[in-house]
CSV table of C-alpha atoms in Angstrom, one decimal:
chain,number,residue,atom,x,y,z
A,1,MET,CA,162.1,52.6,215.8
A,2,ASN,CA,161.4,55.5,218.2
A,3,HIS,CA,160.4,54.8,221.8
A,4,TYR,CA,159.0,56.9,224.6
A,5,LEU,CA,159.6,56.7,228.3
A,6,CYS,CA,156.8,57.4,230.8
A,7,PHE,CA,155.8,57.0,234.4
A,8,ASP,CA,152.7,57.1,236.6
A,9,ALA,CA,153.4,58.2,240.2
A,10,GLY,CA,150.3,57.1,242.0
A,11,THR,CA,149.4,56.6,245.6
A,12,GLN,CA,150.2,52.9,245.9
A,13,SER,CA,153.0,52.5,243.3
A,14,VAL,CA,155.2,54.1,240.7
A,15,LYS,CA,154.9,52.5,237.3
A,16,VAL,CA,157.5,53.1,234.6
A,17,ALA,CA,157.2,51.9,231.1
A,18,VAL,CA,158.7,52.3,227.6
A,19,TYR,CA,156.3,52.3,224.6
A,20,SER,CA,157.2,52.0,220.9
A,21,ALA,CA,156.0,54.3,218.2
A,22,LYS,CA,153.4,51.6,217.4
A,23,GLY,CA,151.9,51.9,220.9
A,24,GLU,CA,153.4,48.6,222.1
A,25,CYS,CA,154.7,48.4,225.7
A,26,VAL,CA,158.2,47.0,225.4
A,27,ALA,CA,159.3,47.4,229.1
A,28,LYS,CA,157.5,48.0,232.3
A,29,ALA,CA,158.4,48.1,236.0
A,30,VAL,CA,156.2,48.6,239.1
A,31,ASN,CA,157.5,49.6,242.6
A,32,PRO,CA,155.2,50.0,245.6
A,33,THR,CA,155.2,53.3,247.6
A,34,THR,CA,155.1,53.7,251.4
A,35,LEU,CA,152.3,55.5,253.3
A,36,PHE,CA,152.8,56.6,256.8
A,37,PHE,CA,149.9,57.3,259.3
A,38,PRO,CA,151.6,59.2,262.2
A,39,TYR,CA,148.3,60.3,263.8
A,40,PRO,CA,144.6,59.6,263.3
A,41,GLY,CA,143.5,61.4,260.1
A,42,TRP,CA,147.1,62.1,259.0
A,43,VAL,CA,148.6,60.4,255.9
A,44,GLU,CA,152.1,61.2,254.8
A,45,MET,CA,154.5,60.1,252.1
A,46,ASP,CA,158.0,60.9,251.0
A,47,VAL,CA,158.2,62.6,247.6
A,48,GLU,CA,161.9,61.8,247.4
A,49,GLU,CA,160.9,58.1,247.5
A,50,TYR,CA,158.8,58.8,244.4
A,51,PHE,CA,162.0,60.0,242.6
A,52,GLN,CA,164.1,57.1,243.7
A,53,LEU,CA,161.4,54.6,242.7
A,54,THR,CA,161.2,56.3,239.3
A,55,LEU,CA,165.0,55.9,238.9
A,56,ALA,CA,164.8,52.3,239.8
A,57,GLY,CA,162.0,51.7,237.4
A,58,MET,CA,163.8,53.5,234.6
A,59,LYS,CA,166.9,51.3,235.2
A,60,ASP,CA,164.8,48.2,235.1
A,61,CYS,CA,163.2,49.3,231.8
A,62,ALA,CA,166.5,50.1,230.2
A,63,GLU,CA,167.8,46.6,231.2
A,64,GLN,CA,164.6,45.0,229.7
A,65,MET,CA,165.2,46.9,226.5
A,66,GLY,CA,168.8,45.7,226.3
A,67,ARG,CA,167.7,42.1,226.8
A,68,LYS,CA,165.3,42.5,223.8
A,69,GLY,CA,168.0,44.1,221.6
A,70,LEU,CA,166.4,47.6,221.9
A,71,ASP,CA,168.6,50.6,222.3
A,72,PRO,CA,167.6,53.0,225.2
A,73,ALA,CA,169.1,55.7,223.0
A,74,SER,CA,166.0,55.3,220.7
A,75,VAL,CA,163.9,56.9,223.4
A,76,ARG,CA,162.8,60.3,222.3
A,77,ALA,CA,161.3,61.9,225.4
A,78,VAL,CA,160.1,61.2,229.0
A,79,MET,CA,156.7,62.2,230.2
A,80,GLY,CA,155.0,61.4,233.6
A,81,ASP,CA,151.9,62.0,235.6
A,82,GLY,CA,151.2,62.2,239.3
A,83,ILE,CA,148.7,62.9,242.0
A,84,ILE,CA,146.8,66.2,241.5
A,85,CYS,CA,146.0,66.7,245.2
A,86,GLY,CA,149.3,66.5,247.1
A,87,ILE,CA,152.2,68.8,247.9
A,88,ALA,CA,155.6,69.0,249.4
A,89,GLY,CA,158.1,71.8,250.1
A,90,VAL,CA,161.5,71.8,248.4
A,91,ASP,CA,164.7,73.6,249.1
A,92,GLU,CA,166.9,75.7,246.8
A,93,ALA,CA,168.4,72.6,245.3
A,94,GLY,CA,164.9,71.2,244.5
A,95,HIS,CA,165.1,68.5,247.2
A,96,ALA,CA,162.2,67.7,249.6
A,97,VAL,CA,162.4,69.2,253.1
A,98,THR,CA,158.9,68.4,254.2
A,99,PRO,CA,156.6,65.4,254.2
A,100,TYR,CA,154.4,64.9,251.1
A,101,ILE,CA,150.8,65.4,252.2
A,102,ASN,CA,148.1,64.2,249.8
A,103,TYR,CA,144.3,63.9,249.4
A,104,LEU,CA,144.0,61.0,252.0
A,105,ASP,CA,145.0,63.4,254.8
A,106,SER,CA,142.4,65.3,256.8
A,107,ARG,CA,144.5,67.3,259.3
A,108,THR,CA,143.3,70.6,257.8
A,109,GLN,CA,139.6,70.3,258.6
A,110,GLU,CA,139.6,73.2,261.0
A,111,ASP,CA,141.5,75.4,258.5
A,112,ALA,CA,139.0,74.5,255.8
A,113,ALA,CA,136.2,75.6,258.1
A,114,ALA,CA,138.0,78.9,258.8
A,115,LEU,CA,138.5,79.6,255.1
A,116,ALA,CA,134.9,78.8,254.4
A,117,ALA,CA,133.8,81.2,257.1
A,118,LEU,CA,135.3,84.1,255.0
A,119,GLY,CA,132.1,83.8,252.9
A,120,THR,CA,133.8,84.9,249.7
A,121,ASP,CA,132.5,83.8,246.3
A,122,LEU,CA,136.0,84.4,244.8
A,123,TRP,CA,136.9,80.7,245.1
A,124,ALA,CA,133.9,79.6,243.0
A,125,ARG,CA,134.3,82.4,240.4
A,126,GLU,CA,137.9,81.8,239.7
A,127,THR,CA,138.5,78.1,240.4
A,128,GLY,CA,135.0,76.6,240.1
A,129,ASN,CA,135.4,75.3,243.7
A,130,PRO,CA,133.1,77.1,246.1
A,131,ASP,CA,134.2,75.2,249.3
A,132,PRO,CA,137.8,74.9,250.7
A,133,LEU,CA,138.4,71.2,251.3
A,134,CYS,CA,141.0,69.5,253.4
A,135,LEU,CA,142.2,67.5,250.5
A,136,PHE,CA,143.3,70.6,248.5
A,137,PRO,CA,147.1,71.2,248.3
A,138,ALA,CA,146.4,74.9,249.0
A,139,LEU,CA,145.5,73.9,252.5
A,140,HIS,CA,148.3,71.4,252.8
A,141,ALA,CA,150.7,74.3,251.9
A,142,ARG,CA,149.2,76.5,254.6
A,143,TRP,CA,149.8,73.7,257.1
A,144,LEU,CA,153.3,73.0,256.0
A,145,LEU,CA,154.3,76.7,256.1
A,146,LYS,CA,152.9,77.1,259.6
A,147,ASN,CA,153.9,73.8,261.2
A,148,ALA,CA,156.7,71.9,259.3
A,149,PRO,CA,159.9,72.1,261.4
A,150,SER,CA,161.8,72.8,258.1
A,151,ARG,CA,159.4,75.4,256.9
A,152,GLY,CA,162.1,78.1,256.8
A,153,ARG,CA,164.0,76.1,254.2
A,154,VAL,CA,161.0,75.8,251.8
A,155,ARG,CA,161.7,77.7,248.5
A,156,LYS,CA,159.0,76.1,246.3
A,157,LEU,CA,155.8,74.0,246.8
A,158,MET,CA,155.6,71.1,244.4
A,159,HIS,CA,153.4,68.1,243.3
A,160,ASN,CA,155.0,64.7,243.0
A,161,ALA,CA,155.3,64.4,239.2
A,162,PRO,CA,156.9,67.8,238.7
A,163,TYR,CA,159.2,67.0,241.6
A,164,ILE,CA,160.3,63.8,239.8
A,165,LEU,CA,160.7,65.5,236.5
A,166,LEU,CA,162.6,68.5,238.0
A,167,ASN,CA,165.1,66.1,239.6
A,168,LEU,CA,165.4,63.9,236.5
A,169,ALA,CA,166.6,67.1,234.7
A,170,GLY,CA,168.9,68.1,237.6
A,171,LEU,CA,167.1,71.4,238.0
A,172,GLY,CA,166.6,73.5,241.2
A,173,ALA,CA,163.8,75.4,242.9
A,174,SER,CA,164.2,78.4,240.7
A,175,ASP,CA,163.3,76.2,237.7
A,176,ALA,CA,160.2,74.7,239.4
A,177,PHE,CA,157.1,74.3,237.1
A,178,ILE,CA,153.6,73.0,237.2
A,179,ASP,CA,151.4,72.1,234.2
A,180,TRP,CA,148.0,73.8,233.9
A,181,GLY,CA,146.0,70.7,234.8
A,182,THR,CA,148.0,69.9,237.9
A,183,LEU,CA,147.7,73.5,238.8
A,184,SER,CA,144.0,73.1,239.1
A,185,GLY,CA,144.6,70.3,241.6
A,186,TRP,CA,145.6,73.0,244.1
A,187,GLY,CA,141.8,73.5,244.6
A,188,LEU,CA,142.3,77.2,245.5
A,189,GLY,CA,144.7,80.0,244.6
A,190,TYR,CA,144.5,80.2,240.8
A,191,ASP,CA,142.3,81.3,237.9
A,192,VAL,CA,141.3,78.1,236.1
A,193,THR,CA,140.4,79.6,232.8
A,194,GLU,CA,143.2,82.2,232.7
A,195,LYS,CA,145.7,79.5,233.7
A,196,ARG,CA,147.4,81.8,236.2
A,197,TRP,CA,147.9,82.2,239.9
A,198,SER,CA,145.4,84.5,241.5
A,199,PRO,CA,146.9,87.4,243.6
A,200,GLU,CA,143.6,88.0,245.4
A,201,GLN,CA,143.2,84.3,246.4
A,202,LEU,CA,146.9,84.0,247.4
A,203,ASP,CA,146.5,87.0,249.6
A,204,LEU,CA,143.5,85.4,251.4
A,205,LEU,CA,145.4,82.1,251.7
A,206,GLY,CA,148.6,83.9,253.0
A,207,ILE,CA,150.8,82.1,250.5
A,208,SER,CA,153.6,84.1,248.9
A,209,PRO,CA,153.7,83.9,245.1
A,210,SER,CA,157.5,83.4,245.3
A,211,LEU,CA,156.8,79.9,246.6
A,212,LEU,CA,154.8,78.8,243.6
A,213,PRO,CA,156.1,77.2,240.4
A,214,ARG,CA,155.7,78.7,237.0
A,215,ILE,CA,152.8,77.4,234.9
A,216,VAL,CA,153.5,75.5,231.7
A,217,ARG,CA,151.7,73.2,229.2
A,218,PRO,CA,152.0,69.4,229.9
A,219,TRP,CA,154.0,68.7,226.8
A,220,ASP,CA,156.5,71.6,227.2
A,221,VAL,CA,160.1,70.4,227.4
A,222,VAL,CA,161.5,71.7,230.7
A,223,GLY,CA,165.0,70.3,230.4
A,224,GLY,CA,167.1,67.3,229.6
A,225,LEU,CA,168.0,64.1,231.5
A,226,SER,CA,170.9,65.0,233.8
A,227,GLU,CA,174.3,63.2,233.6
A,228,GLU,CA,173.7,61.7,237.1
A,229,ALA,CA,170.2,60.4,236.2
A,230,ALA,CA,171.5,59.0,232.9
A,231,ALA,CA,174.3,57.1,234.7
A,232,ARG,CA,171.9,55.7,237.2
A,233,THR,CA,169.2,54.6,234.7
A,234,GLY,CA,170.9,53.7,231.4
A,235,PHE,CA,169.0,56.3,229.3
A,236,PRO,CA,171.0,58.9,227.4
A,237,PRO,CA,171.8,62.3,229.0
A,238,GLY,CA,170.0,65.2,227.5
A,239,LEU,CA,166.8,63.1,226.8
A,240,PRO,CA,164.0,65.7,226.6
A,241,VAL,CA,162.0,65.9,229.9
A,242,CYS,CA,158.4,67.0,229.6
A,243,ALA,CA,156.5,69.0,232.2
A,244,GLY,CA,154.1,66.2,233.0
A,245,ALA,CA,150.4,66.1,233.8
A,246,GLY,CA,147.9,65.1,236.4
A,247,ASP,CA,146.9,61.4,236.8
A,248,THR,CA,143.1,62.0,236.5
A,249,MET,CA,143.6,64.3,233.6
A,250,GLN,CA,145.6,61.7,231.7
A,251,SER,CA,143.0,59.0,232.5
A,252,LEU,CA,140.3,61.1,231.0
A,253,LEU,CA,142.4,62.0,228.0
A,254,GLY,CA,143.2,58.3,227.4
A,255,CYS,CA,139.5,57.5,227.4
A,256,GLY,CA,139.0,59.9,224.5
A,257,VAL,CA,137.2,62.5,226.6
A,258,PHE,CA,137.8,65.8,224.7
A,259,ALA,CA,134.3,67.2,224.6
A,260,PRO,CA,131.6,68.1,227.2
A,261,GLY,CA,129.0,65.6,228.4
A,262,HIS,CA,131.2,62.5,229.0
A,263,ALA,CA,131.3,60.6,232.4
A,264,VAL,CA,134.3,58.7,233.4
A,265,ASP,CA,134.9,56.5,236.5
A,266,VAL,CA,138.6,56.6,237.4
A,267,ALA,CA,138.5,53.6,239.7
A,268,GLY,CA,141.9,54.1,241.3
A,269,THR,CA,143.0,54.5,244.9
A,270,CYS,CA,140.8,57.5,245.2
A,271,SER,CA,137.7,56.5,243.3
A,272,MET,CA,136.7,59.5,241.2
A,273,PHE,CA,133.6,60.1,239.1
A,274,CYS,CA,134.2,62.7,236.4
A,275,ILE,CA,131.9,64.7,234.1
A,276,SER,CA,133.5,66.8,231.3
A,277,THR,CA,132.1,70.3,230.7
A,278,ALA,CA,132.9,73.3,228.6
A,279,GLY,CA,133.8,75.4,231.7
A,280,ILE,CA,132.4,76.3,235.1
A,281,VAL,CA,128.7,75.4,235.5
A,282,PRO,CA,127.3,77.6,238.2
A,283,ASP,CA,124.8,75.0,239.4
A,284,LEU,CA,127.5,72.5,239.9
A,285,SER,CA,129.8,75.0,241.6
A,286,ARG,CA,127.4,75.7,244.4
A,287,SER,CA,128.5,75.3,248.0
A,288,GLY,CA,127.6,72.0,249.5
A,289,ASN,CA,127.6,70.1,246.1
A,290,ASN,CA,130.9,68.3,247.1
A,291,LEU,CA,132.1,68.5,243.5
A,292,ILE,CA,135.6,69.7,242.4
A,293,PHE,CA,136.4,71.5,239.2
A,294,ASN,CA,139.6,71.0,237.2
A,295,SER,CA,141.3,71.9,234.0
A,296,ALA,CA,142.1,68.9,231.8
A,297,THR,CA,145.3,68.2,229.8
A,298,LEU,CA,144.3,69.8,226.5
A,299,SER,CA,143.5,73.4,225.9
A,300,ASP,CA,140.0,74.6,227.0
A,301,THR,CA,138.9,71.2,228.4
A,302,TYR,CA,137.4,71.0,231.9
A,303,PHE,CA,135.7,68.5,234.2
A,304,TYR,CA,133.9,68.2,237.5
A,305,TRP,CA,134.5,65.3,239.8
A,306,GLY,CA,133.2,63.8,243.0
A,307,PHE,CA,135.1,61.1,244.9
A,308,VAL,CA,135.3,58.5,247.5
A,309,ARG,CA,138.6,59.4,249.0
A,310,THR,CA,139.5,55.8,250.0
A,311,GLY,CA,137.4,54.1,247.4
A,312,GLY,CA,140.1,52.0,245.7
A,313,LEU,CA,142.2,51.9,248.9
A,314,ALA,CA,139.2,50.4,250.7
A,315,LEU,CA,139.5,47.4,248.4
A,316,ARG,CA,143.1,46.9,249.3
A,317,TRP,CA,142.3,47.4,253.0
A,318,PHE,CA,139.6,44.7,252.8
A,319,ARG,CA,142.0,42.3,251.1
A,320,ASP,CA,144.9,43.0,253.4
A,321,ASN,CA,143.2,43.6,256.8
A,322,VAL,CA,139.9,41.6,256.6
A,323,CYS,CA,140.9,38.7,254.4
A,324,GLY,CA,144.5,38.6,255.6
A,325,GLN,CA,145.9,38.3,252.0
A,326,PRO,CA,148.3,41.2,251.5
A,327,GLY,CA,149.8,41.5,248.1
A,328,ASP,CA,147.5,38.7,246.6
A,329,ASP,CA,145.7,40.4,243.7
A,330,GLY,CA,144.0,37.1,242.9
A,331,CYS,CA,142.0,37.6,246.1
A,332,TYR,CA,139.9,40.3,244.4
A,333,ASP,CA,138.8,37.8,241.7
A,334,ARG,CA,137.9,35.2,244.4
A,335,LEU,CA,135.9,37.7,246.4
A,336,SER,CA,134.0,38.9,243.4
A,337,GLN,CA,133.3,35.4,242.2
A,338,GLY,CA,131.8,34.6,245.6
A,339,ALA,CA,129.9,37.9,245.8
A,340,THR,CA,128.1,37.2,242.6
A,341,ARG,CA,125.9,34.8,244.6
A,342,VAL,CA,125.0,37.6,247.1
A,343,PRO,CA,121.8,39.4,246.1
A,344,ALA,CA,121.7,43.1,245.3
A,345,GLY,CA,121.6,45.0,248.6
A,346,ALA,CA,124.2,42.7,250.2
A,347,ASN,CA,121.5,41.1,252.5
A,348,GLY,CA,121.0,44.5,254.1
A,349,VAL,CA,124.6,45.1,255.0
A,350,ARG,CA,125.8,48.7,254.5
A,351,PHE,CA,129.5,49.8,254.3
A,352,LEU,CA,130.7,53.4,254.9
A,353,PRO,CA,133.9,53.7,252.8
A,354,TRP,CA,135.3,56.6,254.8
A,355,LEU,CA,138.4,55.0,256.2
A,356,THR,CA,140.3,58.3,256.6
A,357,GLY,CA,137.3,60.5,257.5
A,358,GLY,CA,133.9,61.3,256.1
A,359,PRO,CA,132.9,63.9,253.5
A,360,LYS,CA,132.0,67.5,254.2
A,361,GLY,CA,129.4,67.5,257.0
A,362,CYS,CA,130.5,64.1,258.3
A,363,GLU,CA,134.2,64.7,258.8
A,364,GLU,CA,134.3,62.8,262.1
A,365,VAL,CA,132.5,59.7,260.8
A,366,HIS,CA,134.8,56.8,259.7
A,367,GLY,CA,134.4,53.6,257.9
A,368,CYS,CA,132.3,50.8,259.3
A,369,PHE,CA,129.9,47.9,258.4
A,370,LEU,CA,126.3,48.1,259.5
A,371,ASN,CA,123.5,45.5,259.8
A,372,MET,CA,125.7,42.4,260.0
A,373,THR,CA,124.1,39.1,261.2
A,374,MET,CA,125.4,35.7,262.0
A,375,ASP,CA,125.0,34.8,258.3
A,376,THR,CA,127.3,37.6,257.1
A,377,ASP,CA,130.5,36.3,255.5
A,378,GLN,CA,133.3,37.9,253.6
A,379,PHE,CA,131.5,37.7,250.2
A,380,VAL,CA,128.5,39.7,251.6
A,381,LEU,CA,130.9,42.2,253.1
A,382,TRP,CA,132.8,42.5,249.8
A,383,ARG,CA,129.6,43.2,247.9
A,384,ALA,CA,128.7,45.8,250.5
A,385,VAL,CA,132.0,47.5,249.8
A,386,LEU,CA,131.5,47.6,246.1
A,387,GLU,CA,127.9,48.8,246.4
A,388,ALA,CA,129.0,51.6,248.8
A,389,ILE,CA,131.4,53.1,246.4
A,390,ALA,CA,129.0,52.8,243.5
A,391,GLY,CA,126.3,54.3,245.6
A,392,GLU,CA,128.3,57.4,246.2
A,393,TYR,CA,128.9,57.6,242.5
A,394,GLY,CA,125.1,57.5,242.0
A,395,GLU,CA,124.7,60.5,244.3
A,396,ILE,CA,127.2,62.4,242.2
A,397,ALA,CA,125.4,61.5,239.0
A,398,ASP,CA,122.1,62.7,240.5
A,399,ARG,CA,123.6,66.1,241.4
A,400,CYS,CA,124.8,66.4,237.8
A,401,ARG,CA,121.4,65.5,236.4
A,402,ALA,CA,119.7,68.0,238.7
A,403,ALA,CA,122.0,70.7,237.2
A,404,GLY,CA,121.0,69.8,233.7
A,405,THR,CA,124.1,67.7,232.9
A,406,PRO,CA,123.0,64.3,231.6
A,407,VAL,CA,124.7,61.1,232.7
A,408,GLU,CA,123.7,58.3,230.3
A,409,ARG,CA,127.0,56.5,229.6
A,410,ILE,CA,130.0,55.9,231.9
A,411,ILE,CA,133.5,55.0,230.8
A,412,VAL,CA,135.4,53.0,233.5
A,413,THR,CA,139.1,53.0,233.6
A,414,GLU,CA,142.0,52.1,235.9
A,415,GLY,CA,142.2,48.9,238.1
A,416,GLY,CA,138.5,48.8,239.0
A,417,SER,CA,137.4,48.4,235.4
A,418,ARG,CA,138.6,44.8,235.5
A,419,SER,CA,135.7,43.7,237.8
A,420,ALA,CA,132.6,42.7,235.9
A,421,LEU,CA,130.6,42.5,239.1
A,422,TRP,CA,131.6,46.0,240.1
A,423,ASN,CA,130.9,47.4,236.7
A,424,GLN,CA,127.4,45.8,236.7
A,425,ILE,CA,126.7,47.2,240.2
A,426,LYS,CA,127.7,50.7,238.9
A,427,ALA,CA,125.3,50.4,236.0
A,428,ASP,CA,122.5,49.3,238.3
A,429,LEU,CA,123.0,52.0,241.0
A,430,ILE,CA,123.9,54.9,238.7
A,431,ARG,CA,121.3,54.0,236.1
A,432,ALA,CA,123.6,54.4,233.2
A,433,GLU,CA,125.2,52.2,230.6
A,434,THR,CA,128.8,51.3,231.7
A,435,VAL,CA,131.5,50.8,229.2
A,436,THR,CA,135.1,49.5,229.8
A,437,LEU,CA,137.9,50.4,227.5
A,438,ASP,CA,141.4,49.0,226.8
A,439,THR,CA,143.4,52.2,226.7
A,440,GLY,CA,146.7,51.3,228.2
A,441,GLY,CA,145.9,53.7,231.0
A,442,ALA,CA,147.7,56.8,231.9
A,443,LEU,CA,151.1,55.3,230.9
A,444,ALA,CA,150.1,54.8,227.3
A,445,THR,CA,148.6,58.3,227.2
A,446,ASN,CA,151.9,59.7,228.7
A,447,ALA,CA,153.8,57.9,226.0
A,448,LEU,CA,151.7,59.6,223.3
A,449,LEU,CA,152.2,63.0,224.9
A,450,ALA,CA,155.9,62.3,224.9
A,451,ALA,CA,155.7,61.6,221.2
A,452,TYR,CA,153.8,64.8,220.7
A,453,ALA,CA,156.4,66.8,222.6
A,454,ALA,CA,159.1,65.2,220.5
A,455,GLY,CA,157.4,66.3,217.3
A,456,ASP,CA,156.4,62.8,216.3
A,457,VAL,CA,152.7,63.4,216.3
A,458,SER,CA,151.6,66.0,213.7
A,459,GLY,CA,148.5,68.2,213.4
A,460,GLY,CA,148.7,70.0,216.8
A,461,GLU,CA,146.2,69.1,219.4
A,462,GLU,CA,143.7,67.8,216.8
A,463,GLY,CA,146.3,65.4,215.6
A,464,LEU,CA,146.9,64.3,219.1
A,465,LYS,CA,143.1,63.7,219.6
A,466,THR,CA,143.0,61.6,216.4
A,467,ALA,CA,146.0,59.5,217.6
A,468,LEU,CA,144.3,58.9,221.0
A,469,GLN,CA,141.0,57.9,219.5
A,470,GLN,CA,142.7,55.4,217.2
A,471,GLY,CA,144.1,53.6,220.3
A,472,LEU,CA,140.7,53.0,222.0
A,473,ARG,CA,139.2,49.5,222.2
A,474,GLU,CA,135.9,48.6,223.9
A,475,THR,CA,136.2,45.6,226.2
A,476,GLY,CA,132.9,45.4,228.0
A,477,ARG,CA,129.4,46.9,228.1
A,478,PHE,CA,127.0,46.7,231.0
A,479,ALA,CA,123.4,47.8,230.8
A,480,PRO,CA,121.5,48.8,233.9
A,481,GLY,CA,119.6,45.9,235.4
A,482,PRO,CA,116.7,45.9,237.9
A,483,ALA,CA,116.9,49.0,240.0
A,484,PHE,CA,117.8,48.7,243.7
A,485,ALA,CA,118.7,51.0,246.5
A,486,LEU,CA,121.4,50.7,249.2
A,487,PRO,CA,120.1,49.6,252.6
A,488,PRO,CA,119.1,52.7,254.5
A,489,LEU,CA,121.3,53.9,257.3
A,490,PRO,CA,119.7,53.5,260.8
A,491,SER,CA,118.1,56.7,262.1
A,492,GLY,CA,120.3,58.7,264.5
A,493,ILE,CA,123.6,57.0,263.4
A,494,PHE,CA,125.2,60.4,263.0
A,495,ARG,CA,125.4,62.9,265.9
A,496,PRO,CA,123.2,65.9,265.2
């Protein structure tokens, strides 16, 4: 039987898995990543660590296959996804020479303001993103090229999944690539519908086109597994390596979102609320809307999203730093069980989930709890955390509704979908039916894309859509309950 190797290079871990042609996961390995916080508002990672963790996960999976009597040579292709808002500089050999800066970092706030002061509508017209934001890799690139000690050695600027795949294939900077979905993660610098870099935007940004990778389709084969990577992992040399995709794009694709008008909550480290569209919607691409526009994995598919930058990470922070239970995933279930006894509104307690800095207009505001009393316990605080993130989703949904884009049904995916309490809170605050799906997540979607790249899924993109829909299974449905609002923020809490 044919098998397919895949990985998901996220903020908190690198997951590697092997799926059979029947969609069964036959091997899986998860390795945690390392985040560094050198200064307030700065968040750095090591993109080379991503590559090494992927190699370790692949080796683990190959060994698991062997113990089950499965031949790693039966794997037909490798496909991966990674963070869409993150960048690192690589040298001629394709090796990292700068830190990897991602969406959690807010060091480029002043640069974002300076770019916004240009007053151009070019950003909105070509990318759908009217406002330069500090989470955009375009701004990370500007910072690295001006400030990184090794900036003179940078030959290409790359996202984490393309970096992994480039090095799996033993390629160098001259071979660097980026798929069209991850391209739109740059935020600025490209034409989203034409799927090309924009000379006019790059000129405004001061970024040389020579530093940018070529643009490819997610399922394009960019090379074969190198002899060195094969020896370290146990998979055969020459194994086709696909170009990869963005993590959010794969989560939406795995939920069966191919047409406009669908809402998806990607409840990962960065909690994202996504609305699929047929293209740029001018009323949603207005300055100050705090929505981001991206190209999805398949041809001519697009979506807007708003986010809570440390949404999912706030849950881990609460578990580790407030409850003192680092690494104990069972803690989440205990907290939610206790929080079911807390009434809606969390006894008036309000949480601001901005642990690495607030949104546009509130950049200097950070996370905090408000309105606590002597009766406040960890279950009240936990409900306040869940309500805060759902409440920000509700604001995004209201902006979409005001622009004529209905939000009546929400699909919830990733880790947050496992919490029945949180799903009900979302339904109540967003005022929309909430549905959870068993999709296998981005990994299963990557495996299917690998099969498509290998020629094992027929019918072109329509055949791929059919295969994806056949794998969907509804696991929960939550209707909106009695309406309630978050506790109001005290007047004057923010400096004028």
